[in-house]
Amino acid sequence: GESVGLHLPTLSVQEGDNSIINCAYSNSASDYFIWYKQESGKGPQFIIDIRSNMDKRQGQRVTVLLNKTVKHLSLQIAATQPGDSAVYFCAEGSVQAGTALIFGKGTTLSVSS
Amino acid sequence: DTEVTQTPKHLVMGMTNKKSLKCEQHMGHRAMYWYKQKAKKPPELMFVYSYEKLSINESVPSRFSPECPNSSLLNLHLHALQPEDSALYLCASSQDPGQVSNQPQHFGDGTRLSIL
């Protein structure tokens, strides 16, 4: 089956920097994308989502960018804080496929003070 | 705090034991999910319930038996598990069973299961 992957398994940044976490997807029929944050000992927590009719969506300190031409998704975190340290998963969905979300491999973000 | 509650948080069991994992949500969501997550890996879908009926079974071994007694509860019955079944078991819910692929799922914090 097709899957969603991430470019880098780990990302280390300094507090206050902006972070960019990338995700490549392979199913061109995917029309819904979502980012989750998973802290140690916790379940995945919804951060932000985007549908394929948009190329950018902003939340509080986070922005998701979608480039359908190259099948690329990114999560930008502004002014990264130590509390942002976690594993970040992207996931994709396709109404056409009729299945539930497919998760990518995950990127571990480490923020140092 | 998560709005999806899972119990117990930790479970250690032998290969011959029978135990159950429980999940509860009161958000009025009508789609509920079981996932298995190994360390440093993404969640893997096991089962999807839509309107309390099993709609997706991702070829899960029969030693895992899901049950949805009502719209707020989801159970996972375990019997004769293997050591490789040790993992974090996550429950999730989402609002509309007709859109399982294009809406957020809300996760509980999971049950960490260890098989001796």
CSV table of N, CA, C and O in Angstrom, one decimal, chain A residues 99-100, chain B residues 34 44-48 54 56-61:
chain,number,residue,atom,x,y,z
A,99,THR,N,-10.5,4.5,3.3
A,99,THR,CA,-9.9,3.9,4.5
A,99,THR,C,-9.7,5.1,5.5
A,99,THR,O,-9.8,6.2,5.2
A,100,ALA,N,-9.3,4.7,6.7
A,100,ALA,CA,-9.0,5.7,7.7
A,100,ALA,C,-7.6,6.3,7.4
A,100,ALA,O,-6.9,5.9,6.5
B,34,TRP,N,-9.3,1.5,17.2
B,34,TRP,CA,-8.2,0.9,17.9
B,34,TRP,C,-6.9,0.9,17.0
B,34,TRP,O,-7.0,0.5,15.9
B,44,GLU,N,-0.6,2.0,14.1
B,44,GLU,CA,-1.1,1.2,13.1
B,44,GLU,C,-2.5,0.9,13.4
B,44,GLU,O,-2.9,0.4,14.4
B,45,LEU,N,-3.4,1.1,12.4
B,45,LEU,CA,-4.8,0.9,12.6
B,45,LEU,C,-5.1,-0.6,12.7
B,45,LEU,O,-4.6,-1.4,12.0
B,46,MET,N,-6.0,-0.9,13.7
B,46,MET,CA,-6.4,-2.3,13.9
B,46,MET,C,-7.9,-2.4,13.5
B,46,MET,O,-8.2,-3.2,12.6
B,47,PHE,N,-8.8,-1.6,14.1
B,47,PHE,CA,-10.2,-1.7,13.9
B,47,PHE,C,-10.8,-0.3,13.8
B,47,PHE,O,-10.4,0.6,14.5
B,48,VAL,N,-11.9,-0.3,13.0
B,48,VAL,CA,-12.8,0.9,13.0
B,48,VAL,C,-14.2,0.5,13.3
B,48,VAL,O,-14.7,-0.4,12.7
B,54,LEU,N,-18.7,-2.8,13.4
B,54,LEU,CA,-17.3,-3.0,12.9
B,54,LEU,C,-17.3,-2.7,11.4
B,54,LEU,O,-18.0,-3.4,10.6
B,56,ILE,N,-14.1,-1.6,9.7
B,56,ILE,CA,-12.8,-2.0,9.2
B,56,ILE,C,-12.0,-2.9,10.2
B,56,ILE,O,-12.0,-2.6,11.3
B,57,ASN,N,-11.5,-4.0,9.7
B,57,ASN,CA,-10.7,-4.9,10.4
B,57,ASN,C,-9.4,-5.0,9.6
B,57,ASN,O,-9.5,-5.6,8.5
B,58,GLU,N,-8.3,-4.5,10.0
B,58,GLU,CA,-7.1,-4.5,9.3
B,58,GLU,C,-6.3,-5.9,9.4
B,58,GLU,O,-5.2,-5.9,9.8
B,59,SER,N,-7.1,-7.0,9.2
B,59,SER,CA,-6.5,-8.3,9.2
B,59,SER,C,-5.8,-8.6,10.5
B,59,SER,O,-4.6,-9.1,10.6
B,60,VAL,N,-6.5,-8.2,11.6
B,60,VAL,CA,-5.9,-8.4,12.9
B,60,VAL,C,-6.2,-9.8,13.4
B,60,VAL,O,-7.2,-10.4,13.2
B,61,PRO,N,-5.2,-10.5,14.0
B,61,PRO,CA,-5.4,-11.8,14.5
B,61,PRO,C,-6.5,-11.9,15.5
B,61,PRO,O,-6.9,-11.0,16.2
